[in-house]
Short mmCIF file of C-alpha atoms and ligand atoms in Angstrom, two decimals:
data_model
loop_
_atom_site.label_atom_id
_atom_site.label_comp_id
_atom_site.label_asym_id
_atom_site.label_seq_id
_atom_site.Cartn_x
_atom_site.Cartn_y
_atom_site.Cartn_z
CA UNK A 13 0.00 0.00 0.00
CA UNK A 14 1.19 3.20 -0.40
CA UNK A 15 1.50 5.64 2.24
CA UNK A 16 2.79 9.10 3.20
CA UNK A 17 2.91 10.60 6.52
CA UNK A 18 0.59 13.34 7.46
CA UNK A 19 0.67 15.87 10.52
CA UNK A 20 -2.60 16.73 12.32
CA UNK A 21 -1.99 20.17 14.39
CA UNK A 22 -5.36 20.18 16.81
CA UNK A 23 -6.64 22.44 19.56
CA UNK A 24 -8.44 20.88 22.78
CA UNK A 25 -11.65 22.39 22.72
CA UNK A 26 -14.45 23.29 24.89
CA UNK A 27 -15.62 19.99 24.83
CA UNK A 28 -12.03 18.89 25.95
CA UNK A 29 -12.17 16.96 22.40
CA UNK A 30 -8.69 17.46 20.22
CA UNK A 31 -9.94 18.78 17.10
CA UNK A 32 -8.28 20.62 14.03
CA UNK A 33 -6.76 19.16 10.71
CA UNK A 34 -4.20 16.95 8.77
CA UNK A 35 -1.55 17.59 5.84
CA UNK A 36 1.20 15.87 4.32
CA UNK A 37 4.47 15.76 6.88
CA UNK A 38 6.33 17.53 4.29
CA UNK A 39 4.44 20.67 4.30
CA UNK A 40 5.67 20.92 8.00
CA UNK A 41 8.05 23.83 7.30
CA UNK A 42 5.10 26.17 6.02
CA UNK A 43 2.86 25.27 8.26
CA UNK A 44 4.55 26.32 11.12
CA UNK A 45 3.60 29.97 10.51
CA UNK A 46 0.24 29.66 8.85
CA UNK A 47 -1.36 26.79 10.24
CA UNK A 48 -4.15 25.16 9.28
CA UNK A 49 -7.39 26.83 8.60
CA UNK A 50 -10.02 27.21 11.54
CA UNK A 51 -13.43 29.27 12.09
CA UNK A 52 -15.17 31.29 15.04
CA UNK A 53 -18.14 28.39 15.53
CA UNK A 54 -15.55 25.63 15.59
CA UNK A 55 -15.61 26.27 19.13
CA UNK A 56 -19.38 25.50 19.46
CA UNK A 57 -18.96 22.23 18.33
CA UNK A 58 -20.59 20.30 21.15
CA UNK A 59 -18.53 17.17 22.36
CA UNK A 60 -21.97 15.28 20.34
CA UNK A 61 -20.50 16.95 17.20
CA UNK A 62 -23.24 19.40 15.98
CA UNK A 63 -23.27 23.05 16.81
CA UNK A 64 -26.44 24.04 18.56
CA UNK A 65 -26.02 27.46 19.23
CA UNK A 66 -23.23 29.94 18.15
CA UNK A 67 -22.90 33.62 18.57
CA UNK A 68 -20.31 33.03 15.93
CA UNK A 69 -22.46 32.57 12.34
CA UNK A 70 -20.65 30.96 9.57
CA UNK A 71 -18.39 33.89 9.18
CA UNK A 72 -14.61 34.51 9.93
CA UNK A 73 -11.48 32.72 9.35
CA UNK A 74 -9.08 31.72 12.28
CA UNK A 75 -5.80 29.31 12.30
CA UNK A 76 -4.58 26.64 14.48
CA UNK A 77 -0.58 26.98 14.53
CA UNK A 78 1.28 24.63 15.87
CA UNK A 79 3.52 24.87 18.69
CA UNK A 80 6.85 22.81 18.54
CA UNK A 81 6.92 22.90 22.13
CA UNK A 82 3.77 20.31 22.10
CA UNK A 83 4.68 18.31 19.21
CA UNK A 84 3.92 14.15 19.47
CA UNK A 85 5.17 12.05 17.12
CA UNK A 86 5.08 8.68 18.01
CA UNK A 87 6.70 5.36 15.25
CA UNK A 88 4.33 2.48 16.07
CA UNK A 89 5.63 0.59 13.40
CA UNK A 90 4.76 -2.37 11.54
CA UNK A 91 3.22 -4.39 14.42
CA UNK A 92 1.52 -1.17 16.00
CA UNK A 93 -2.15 -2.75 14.53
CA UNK A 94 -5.10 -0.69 13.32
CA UNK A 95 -4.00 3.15 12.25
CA UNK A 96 -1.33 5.04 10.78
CA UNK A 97 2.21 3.19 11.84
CA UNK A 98 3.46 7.12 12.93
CA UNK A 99 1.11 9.08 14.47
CA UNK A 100 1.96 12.85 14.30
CA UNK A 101 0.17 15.72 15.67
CA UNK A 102 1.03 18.96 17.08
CA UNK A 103 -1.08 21.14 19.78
CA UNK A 104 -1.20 24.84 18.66
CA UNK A 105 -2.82 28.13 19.49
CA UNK A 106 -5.58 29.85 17.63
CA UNK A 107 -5.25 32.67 16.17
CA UNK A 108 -6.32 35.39 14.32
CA UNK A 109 -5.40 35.72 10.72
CA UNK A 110 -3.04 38.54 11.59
CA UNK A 111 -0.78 35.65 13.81
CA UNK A 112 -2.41 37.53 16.95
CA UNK A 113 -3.86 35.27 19.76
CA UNK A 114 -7.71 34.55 19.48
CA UNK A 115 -9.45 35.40 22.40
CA UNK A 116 -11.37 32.16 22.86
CA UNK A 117 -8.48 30.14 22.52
CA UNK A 118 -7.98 27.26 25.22
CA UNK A 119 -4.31 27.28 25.28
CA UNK A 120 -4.38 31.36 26.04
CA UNK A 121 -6.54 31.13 28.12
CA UNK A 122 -3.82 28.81 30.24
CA UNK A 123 -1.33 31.19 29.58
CA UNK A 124 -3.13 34.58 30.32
CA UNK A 125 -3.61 32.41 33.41
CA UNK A 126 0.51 31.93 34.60
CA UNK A 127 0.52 35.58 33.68
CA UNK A 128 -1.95 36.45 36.30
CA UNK A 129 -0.43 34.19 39.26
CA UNK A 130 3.00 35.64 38.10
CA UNK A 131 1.43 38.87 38.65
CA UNK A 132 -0.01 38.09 41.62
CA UNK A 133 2.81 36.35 43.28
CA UNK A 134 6.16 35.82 41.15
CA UNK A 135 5.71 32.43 41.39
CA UNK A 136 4.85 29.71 38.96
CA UNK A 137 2.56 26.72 39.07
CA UNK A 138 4.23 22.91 38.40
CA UNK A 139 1.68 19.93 37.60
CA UNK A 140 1.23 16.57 37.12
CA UNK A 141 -2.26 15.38 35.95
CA UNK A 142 -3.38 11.52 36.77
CA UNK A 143 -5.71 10.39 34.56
CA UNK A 144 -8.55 7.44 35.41
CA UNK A 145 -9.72 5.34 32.58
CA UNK A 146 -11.96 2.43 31.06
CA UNK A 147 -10.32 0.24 29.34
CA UNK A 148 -12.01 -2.10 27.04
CA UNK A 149 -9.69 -4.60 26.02
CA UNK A 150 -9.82 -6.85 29.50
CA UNK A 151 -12.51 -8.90 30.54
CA UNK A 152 -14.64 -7.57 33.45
CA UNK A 153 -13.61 -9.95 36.20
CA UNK A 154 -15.46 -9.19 40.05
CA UNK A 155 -12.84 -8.95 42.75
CA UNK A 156 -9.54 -7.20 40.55
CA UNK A 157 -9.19 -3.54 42.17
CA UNK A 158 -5.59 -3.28 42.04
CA UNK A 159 -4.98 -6.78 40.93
CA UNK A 160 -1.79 -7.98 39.26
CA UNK A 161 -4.39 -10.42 37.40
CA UNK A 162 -5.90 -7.35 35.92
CA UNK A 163 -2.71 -5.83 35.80
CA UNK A 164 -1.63 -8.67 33.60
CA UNK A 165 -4.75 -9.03 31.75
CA UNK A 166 -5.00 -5.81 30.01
CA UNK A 167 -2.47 -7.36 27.95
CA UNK A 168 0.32 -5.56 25.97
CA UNK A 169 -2.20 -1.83 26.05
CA UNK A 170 0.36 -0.44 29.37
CA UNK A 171 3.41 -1.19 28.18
CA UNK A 172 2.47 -0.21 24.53
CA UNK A 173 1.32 3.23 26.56
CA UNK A 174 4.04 3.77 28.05
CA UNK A 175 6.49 3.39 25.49
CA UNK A 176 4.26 5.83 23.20
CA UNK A 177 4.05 8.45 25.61
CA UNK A 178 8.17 8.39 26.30
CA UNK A 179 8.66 8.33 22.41
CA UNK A 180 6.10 11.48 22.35
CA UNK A 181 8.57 13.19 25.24
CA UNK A 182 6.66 12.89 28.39
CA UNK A 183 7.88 10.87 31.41
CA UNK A 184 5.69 8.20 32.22
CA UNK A 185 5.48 7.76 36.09
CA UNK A 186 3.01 5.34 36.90
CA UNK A 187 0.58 2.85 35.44
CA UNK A 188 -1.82 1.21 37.63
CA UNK A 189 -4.72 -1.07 37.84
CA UNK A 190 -7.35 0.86 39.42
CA UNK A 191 -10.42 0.35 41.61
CA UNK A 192 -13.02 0.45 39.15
CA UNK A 193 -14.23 -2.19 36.94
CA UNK A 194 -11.69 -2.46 34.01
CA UNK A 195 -10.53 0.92 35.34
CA UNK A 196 -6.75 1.71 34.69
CA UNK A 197 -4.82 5.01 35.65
CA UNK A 198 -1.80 6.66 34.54
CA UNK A 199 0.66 9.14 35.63
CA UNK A 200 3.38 11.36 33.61
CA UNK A 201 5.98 14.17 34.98
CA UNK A 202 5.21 16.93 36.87
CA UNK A 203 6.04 20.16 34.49
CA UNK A 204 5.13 23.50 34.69
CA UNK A 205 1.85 24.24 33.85
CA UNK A 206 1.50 25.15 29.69
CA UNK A 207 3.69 22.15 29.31
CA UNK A 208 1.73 19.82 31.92
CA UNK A 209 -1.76 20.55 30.06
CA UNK A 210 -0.37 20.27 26.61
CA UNK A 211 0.81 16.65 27.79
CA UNK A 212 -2.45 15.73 29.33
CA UNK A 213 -3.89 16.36 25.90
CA UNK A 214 -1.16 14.44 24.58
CA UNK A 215 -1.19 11.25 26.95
CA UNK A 216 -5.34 11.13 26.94
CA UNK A 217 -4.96 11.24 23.00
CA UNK A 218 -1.90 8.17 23.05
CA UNK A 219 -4.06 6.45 25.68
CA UNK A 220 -6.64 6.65 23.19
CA UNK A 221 -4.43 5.73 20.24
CA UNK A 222 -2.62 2.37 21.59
CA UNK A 223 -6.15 1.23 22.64
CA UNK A 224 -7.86 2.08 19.10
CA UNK A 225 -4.44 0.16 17.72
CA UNK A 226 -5.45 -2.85 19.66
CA UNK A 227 -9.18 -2.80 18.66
CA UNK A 228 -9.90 -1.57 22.30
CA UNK A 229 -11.20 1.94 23.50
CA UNK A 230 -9.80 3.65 26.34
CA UNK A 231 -12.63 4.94 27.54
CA UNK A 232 -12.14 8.54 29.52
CA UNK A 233 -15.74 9.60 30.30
CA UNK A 234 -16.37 10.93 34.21
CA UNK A 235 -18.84 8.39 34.77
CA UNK A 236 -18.94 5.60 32.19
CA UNK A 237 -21.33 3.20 33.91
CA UNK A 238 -24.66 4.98 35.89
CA UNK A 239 -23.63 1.98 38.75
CA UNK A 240 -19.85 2.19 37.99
CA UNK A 241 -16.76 3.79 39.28
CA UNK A 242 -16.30 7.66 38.32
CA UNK A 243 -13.03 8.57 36.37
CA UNK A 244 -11.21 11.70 37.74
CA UNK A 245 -8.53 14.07 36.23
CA UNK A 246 -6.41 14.60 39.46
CA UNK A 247 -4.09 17.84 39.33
CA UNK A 248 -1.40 18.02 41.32
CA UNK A 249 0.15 20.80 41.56
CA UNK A 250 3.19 23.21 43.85
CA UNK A 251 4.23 26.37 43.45
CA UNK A 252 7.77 27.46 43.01
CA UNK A 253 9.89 30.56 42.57
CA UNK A 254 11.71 31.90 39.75
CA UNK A 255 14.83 29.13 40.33
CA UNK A 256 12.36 26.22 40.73
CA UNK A 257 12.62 26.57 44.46
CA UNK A 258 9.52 25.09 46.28
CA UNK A 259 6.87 27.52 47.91
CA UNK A 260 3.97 25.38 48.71
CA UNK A 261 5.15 23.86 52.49
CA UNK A 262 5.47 25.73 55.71
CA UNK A 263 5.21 23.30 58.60
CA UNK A 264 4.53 26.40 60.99
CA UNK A 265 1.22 27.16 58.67
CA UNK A 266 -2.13 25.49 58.01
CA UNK A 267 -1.83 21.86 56.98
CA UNK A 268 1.50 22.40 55.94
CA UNK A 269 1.11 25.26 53.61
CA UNK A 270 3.34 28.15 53.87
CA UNK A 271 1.39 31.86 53.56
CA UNK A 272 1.15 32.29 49.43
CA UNK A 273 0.19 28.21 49.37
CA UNK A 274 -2.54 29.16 51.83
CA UNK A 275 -3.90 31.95 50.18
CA UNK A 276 -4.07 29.96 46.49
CA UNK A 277 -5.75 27.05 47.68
CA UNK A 278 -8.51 29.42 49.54
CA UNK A 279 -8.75 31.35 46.07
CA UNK A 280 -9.84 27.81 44.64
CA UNK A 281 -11.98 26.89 47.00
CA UNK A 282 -13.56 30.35 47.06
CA UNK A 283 -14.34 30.39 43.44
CA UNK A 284 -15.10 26.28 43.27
CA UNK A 285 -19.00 26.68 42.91
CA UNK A 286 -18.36 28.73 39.86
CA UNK A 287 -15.36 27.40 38.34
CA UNK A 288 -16.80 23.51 38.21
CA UNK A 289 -18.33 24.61 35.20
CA UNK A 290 -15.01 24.45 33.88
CA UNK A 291 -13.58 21.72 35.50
CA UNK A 292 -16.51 19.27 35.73
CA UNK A 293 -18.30 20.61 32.58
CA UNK A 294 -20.60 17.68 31.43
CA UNK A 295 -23.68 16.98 32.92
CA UNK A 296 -22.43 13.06 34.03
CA UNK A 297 -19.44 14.99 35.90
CA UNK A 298 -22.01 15.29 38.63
CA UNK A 299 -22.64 11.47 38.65
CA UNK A 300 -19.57 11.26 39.63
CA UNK A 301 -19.28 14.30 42.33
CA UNK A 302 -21.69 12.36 44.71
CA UNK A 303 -20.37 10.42 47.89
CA UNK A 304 -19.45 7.57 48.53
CA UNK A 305 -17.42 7.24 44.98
CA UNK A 306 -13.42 8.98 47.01
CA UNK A 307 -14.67 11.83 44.60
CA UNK A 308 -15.28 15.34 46.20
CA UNK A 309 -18.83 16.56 47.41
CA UNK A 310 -17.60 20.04 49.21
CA UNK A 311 -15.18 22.87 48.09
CA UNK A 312 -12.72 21.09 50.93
CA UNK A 313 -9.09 21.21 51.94
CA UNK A 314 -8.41 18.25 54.04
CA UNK A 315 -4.62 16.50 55.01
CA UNK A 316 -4.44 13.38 53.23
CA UNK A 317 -8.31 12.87 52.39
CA UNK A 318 -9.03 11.20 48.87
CA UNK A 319 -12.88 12.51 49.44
CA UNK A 320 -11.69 16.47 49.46
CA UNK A 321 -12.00 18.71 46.62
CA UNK A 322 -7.80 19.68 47.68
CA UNK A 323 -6.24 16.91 49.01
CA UNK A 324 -2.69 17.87 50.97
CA UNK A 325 -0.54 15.09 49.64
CA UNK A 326 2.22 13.15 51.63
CA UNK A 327 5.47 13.08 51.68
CA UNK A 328 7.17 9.68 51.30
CA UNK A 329 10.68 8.46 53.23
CA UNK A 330 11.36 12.51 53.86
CA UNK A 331 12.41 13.61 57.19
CA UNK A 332 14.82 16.97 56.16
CA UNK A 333 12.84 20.08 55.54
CA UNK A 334 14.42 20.75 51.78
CA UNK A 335 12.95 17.54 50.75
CA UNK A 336 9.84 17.68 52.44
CA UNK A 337 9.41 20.83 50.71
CA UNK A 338 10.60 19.49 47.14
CA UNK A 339 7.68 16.61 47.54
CA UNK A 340 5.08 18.66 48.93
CA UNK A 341 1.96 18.83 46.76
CA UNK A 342 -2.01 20.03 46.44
CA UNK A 343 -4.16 17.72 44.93
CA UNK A 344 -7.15 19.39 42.92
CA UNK A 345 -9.91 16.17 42.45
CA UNK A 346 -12.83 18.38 40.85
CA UNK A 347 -12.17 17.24 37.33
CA UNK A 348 -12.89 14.98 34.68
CA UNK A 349 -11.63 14.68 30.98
CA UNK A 350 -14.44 16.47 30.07
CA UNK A 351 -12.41 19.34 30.31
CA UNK A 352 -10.44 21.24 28.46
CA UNK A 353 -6.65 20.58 30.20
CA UNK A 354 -6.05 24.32 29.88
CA UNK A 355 -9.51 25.20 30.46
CA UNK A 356 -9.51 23.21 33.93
CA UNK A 357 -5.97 23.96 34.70
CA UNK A 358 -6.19 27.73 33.81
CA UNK A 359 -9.34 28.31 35.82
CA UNK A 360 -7.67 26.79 38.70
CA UNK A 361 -4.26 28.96 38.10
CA UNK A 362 -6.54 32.24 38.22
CA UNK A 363 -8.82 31.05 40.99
CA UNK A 364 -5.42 30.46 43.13
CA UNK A 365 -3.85 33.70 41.67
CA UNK A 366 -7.40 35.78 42.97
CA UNK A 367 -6.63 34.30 46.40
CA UNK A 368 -3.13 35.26 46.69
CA UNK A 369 -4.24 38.88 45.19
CA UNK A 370 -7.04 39.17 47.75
CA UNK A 371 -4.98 37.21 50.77
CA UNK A 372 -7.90 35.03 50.88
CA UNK A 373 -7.47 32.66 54.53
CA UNK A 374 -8.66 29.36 54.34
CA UNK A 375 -11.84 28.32 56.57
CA UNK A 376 -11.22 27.54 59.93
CA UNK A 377 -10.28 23.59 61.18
CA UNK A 378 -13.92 22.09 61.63
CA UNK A 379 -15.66 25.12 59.49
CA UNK A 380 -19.10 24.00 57.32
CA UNK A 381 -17.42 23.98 53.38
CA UNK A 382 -19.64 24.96 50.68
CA UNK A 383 -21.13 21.74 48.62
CA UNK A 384 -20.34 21.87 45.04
CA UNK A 385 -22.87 22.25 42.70
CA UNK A 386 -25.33 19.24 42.45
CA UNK A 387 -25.67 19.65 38.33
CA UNK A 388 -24.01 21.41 35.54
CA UNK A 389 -26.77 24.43 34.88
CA UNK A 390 -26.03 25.44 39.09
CA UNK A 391 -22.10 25.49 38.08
CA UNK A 392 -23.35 27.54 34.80
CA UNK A 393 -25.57 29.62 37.11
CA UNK A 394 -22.94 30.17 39.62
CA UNK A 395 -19.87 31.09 36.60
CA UNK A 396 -22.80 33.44 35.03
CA UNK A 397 -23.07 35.02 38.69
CA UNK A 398 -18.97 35.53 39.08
CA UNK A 399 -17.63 39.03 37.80
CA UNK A 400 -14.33 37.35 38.72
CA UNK A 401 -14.41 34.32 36.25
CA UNK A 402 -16.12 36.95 33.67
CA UNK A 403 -12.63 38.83 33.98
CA UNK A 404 -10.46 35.71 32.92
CA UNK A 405 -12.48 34.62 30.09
CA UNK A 406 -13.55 38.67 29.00
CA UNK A 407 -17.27 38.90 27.16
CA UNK A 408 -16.93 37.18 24.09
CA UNK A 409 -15.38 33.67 25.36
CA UNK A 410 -17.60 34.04 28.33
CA UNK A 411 -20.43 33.76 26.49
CA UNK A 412 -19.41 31.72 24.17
CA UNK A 413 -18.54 29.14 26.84
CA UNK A 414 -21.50 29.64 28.72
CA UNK A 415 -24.08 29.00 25.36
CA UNK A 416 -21.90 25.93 24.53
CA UNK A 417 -22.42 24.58 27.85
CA UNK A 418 -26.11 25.39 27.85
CA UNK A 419 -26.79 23.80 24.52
CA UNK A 420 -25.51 20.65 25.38
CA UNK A 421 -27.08 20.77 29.16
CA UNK A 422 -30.20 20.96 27.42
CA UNK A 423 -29.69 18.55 24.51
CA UNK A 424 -29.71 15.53 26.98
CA UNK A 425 -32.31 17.18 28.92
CA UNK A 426 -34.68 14.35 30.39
CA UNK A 427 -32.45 10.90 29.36
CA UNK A 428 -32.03 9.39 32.84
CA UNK A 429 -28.86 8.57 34.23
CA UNK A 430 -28.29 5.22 32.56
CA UNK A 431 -28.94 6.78 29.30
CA UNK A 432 -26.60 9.80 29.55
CA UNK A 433 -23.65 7.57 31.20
CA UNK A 434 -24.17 5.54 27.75
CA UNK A 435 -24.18 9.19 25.52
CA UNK A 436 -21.26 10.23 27.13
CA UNK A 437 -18.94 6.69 27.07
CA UNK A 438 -19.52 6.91 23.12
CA UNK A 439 -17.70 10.02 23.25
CA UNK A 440 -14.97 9.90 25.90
N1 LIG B 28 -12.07 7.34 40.84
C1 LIG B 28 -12.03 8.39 41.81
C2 LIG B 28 -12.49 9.69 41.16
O1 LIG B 28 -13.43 9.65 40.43
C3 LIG B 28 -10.66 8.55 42.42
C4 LIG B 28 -10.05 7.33 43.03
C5 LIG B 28 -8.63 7.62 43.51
O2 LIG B 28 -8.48 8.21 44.58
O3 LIG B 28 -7.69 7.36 42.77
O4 LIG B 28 -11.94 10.74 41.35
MG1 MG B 29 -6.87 7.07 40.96
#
């Protein structure tokens, strides 16, 4: 057969879907400046596919360019099944036709984010994102949480992972059977946080890739099954200074955290009610935000608690301060891959960055927290309410975002929960 390579260079959208377009590998050179052709309502395209609503029209021309910084190109080779044998793709901004940034665009909206916390504090934000899974090539066996059975059984999809993601540049960390039904997880690299979205775009769409090469689906839906096992996006995340020295640990201050630590993690639990729209944004995100399910129900801090909204990580086999300090993380457990990466992460970066501008404390030990939002139109209701989140998006993504959101909340208006788990596994 013959074949020659192609290039896709995508945005993560709204939807948290990687969308954009293809040419031939060769054209690479050019294409670095212009792109490849995009348009306003693109970014109405509902994670279903249609566009239900768009303030946009059919008019206007935009362009994805790609970045080289978040560039995957991965050789599967011969053996690597179904697909492509390379797969190639690049992440990239949108822009304008005149090169300048789009206003709507996801990955800005990430970066307008580090420029407000640098503002705000100097500092910078490092993540790691763990990412919770279905996969579909291993037989559903009771009694495997954590099983090296299971562990075994999914076959050659974790190594075949693992080796894509470190030929695509990331550093895999982890790769785990995990409590769920068929349920894997996997962990890359903490890096700071432009670089640490663009790879959790990257590893979701490799995850994706080895599975689809193996006639499986990784499947990365919040709630796949109505009875089943939710599937997070966990964020870690630490601040650190201009060197890369650590910022987030204080052992004198609340759970650990020193002042500027404090104040960020009461910025995101101040804004939480508002800014789930962004980080939970589906309606079966809230499926999964109900107890019982070591998935958060309250905008909570809490030491070493896999039910809070911000967990306070260990340390492991650290006694000295310096590396106490240089393990010392936040866990952020109100997302799902329903999100946008840099939506999710860059609504959390400004939400921390408000709380450091506004020295916001964090509630008193033993305080009532908030409850999230029970359903995606309250998060909608409370982001329409907040003249804060209205600053970091600005008018015309704002609404934008919040008709997308709306058109989809009411699109699976009145299928039960069985029904919408179903809608949304087809799709994530
Ligand atoms: N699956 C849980 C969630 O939906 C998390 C389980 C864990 O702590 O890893 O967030
Ligand atoms: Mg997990």
């Amino acid at each position: 057969m013959l074949s020659e390579e192609l290039v896709f260079v995508a945005t993560c959208d709204i939807g948290g879907l990687v969308r954009g377009k293809g040419f031939p590998a060769s054209e690479i050179k050019r294409r670095r400046k212009t792109g490849v052709g995009w348009t306003h309502s693109n970014l109405m395209q509902t994670c279903f596919g249609p566009i239900f609503d768009t303030p946009f029209g059919t008019g206007g021309d935009l362009m994805i360019v790609p970045d080289s910084s978040a560039e995957a190109r991965v050789d599967f080779g011969e053996g690597g099944g179904r697909g492509a044998p390379i797969e190639h793709f690049f992440l990239g901004d949108i822009r304008n036709t005149d090169g300048s940034p789009w206003e709507c665009c996801p990955r800005e909206f990430v970066r307008r984010a580090i420029a407000a916390l640098s503002t705000a504090s100097g500092l910078m934000l490092v993540c790691a994102f763990e990412q919770e899974f279905v996969y579909t090539g291993i037989e559903d066996r009771p009694g495997h949480p954590y099983s090296l059975s299971a562990f075994r059984r999914q076959g050659p999809f974790g190594e075949s992972l693992v080796a894509a993601l470190r030929a695509a540049g990331l550093g895999p960390d982890s790769f785990l059977t995990e409590y769920g039904p068929r349920q894997f997880e996997f962990t890359v690299a903490p890096e700071p946080a432009l670089k640490a979205a663009d790879q959790a775009v990257i590893a979701r769409e490799l995850a994706r890739s080895v599975a689809f090469r193996l006639g499986h689906r990784a499947i990365f839906s919040p709630m796949p099954y109505a009875d089943g096992t939710g599937n997070g996006v966990h964020i870690h995340f630490s601040l650190h200074g201009p060197d890369g020295e650590p910022k987030t640990y204080d052992p004198s201050g609340p759970l650990g955290l020193s002042e500027v630590a404090a104040h960020f993690a009461a910025g995101v639990l101040a804004h939480l009610p508002a800014i789930a729209a962004i980080t939970a944004p589906s309606p079966v995100s809230y499926l999964r935000l109900t107890p019982n399910r070591w998935a958060p129900t309250n905008a909570d801090i809490v030491k070493q608690d896999r039910g809070a909204a911000l967990r306070v990580c260990p340390v492991f086999a650290a006694s000295r301060r310096k590396d106490i300090a240089r393990q010392f993380n936040l866990e952020f457990r109100v997302c799902d891959a329903a999100a946008s990466p840099y939506l999710a992460l860059g609504a959390l970066i400004f939400a921390g960055a408000d709380g450091i501008a506004r020295k916001l404390s964090l509630p008193q030990a033993g305080a009532q927290s908030a409850p999230l939002p029970r359903s995606l139109g309250q998060a909608l209701d409370n982001m329409e309410k907040s003249e804060t989140v209205a600053s970091w998006f600005g008018p015309v993504f704002r609404e934008a975002y919040l008709r997308h959101k709306r058109s989809e909340v009411e699109h699976v208006r009145g299928l039960d929960a069985k029904e919408l788990c179903a809608r949304y596994a087809e799709i994530y």
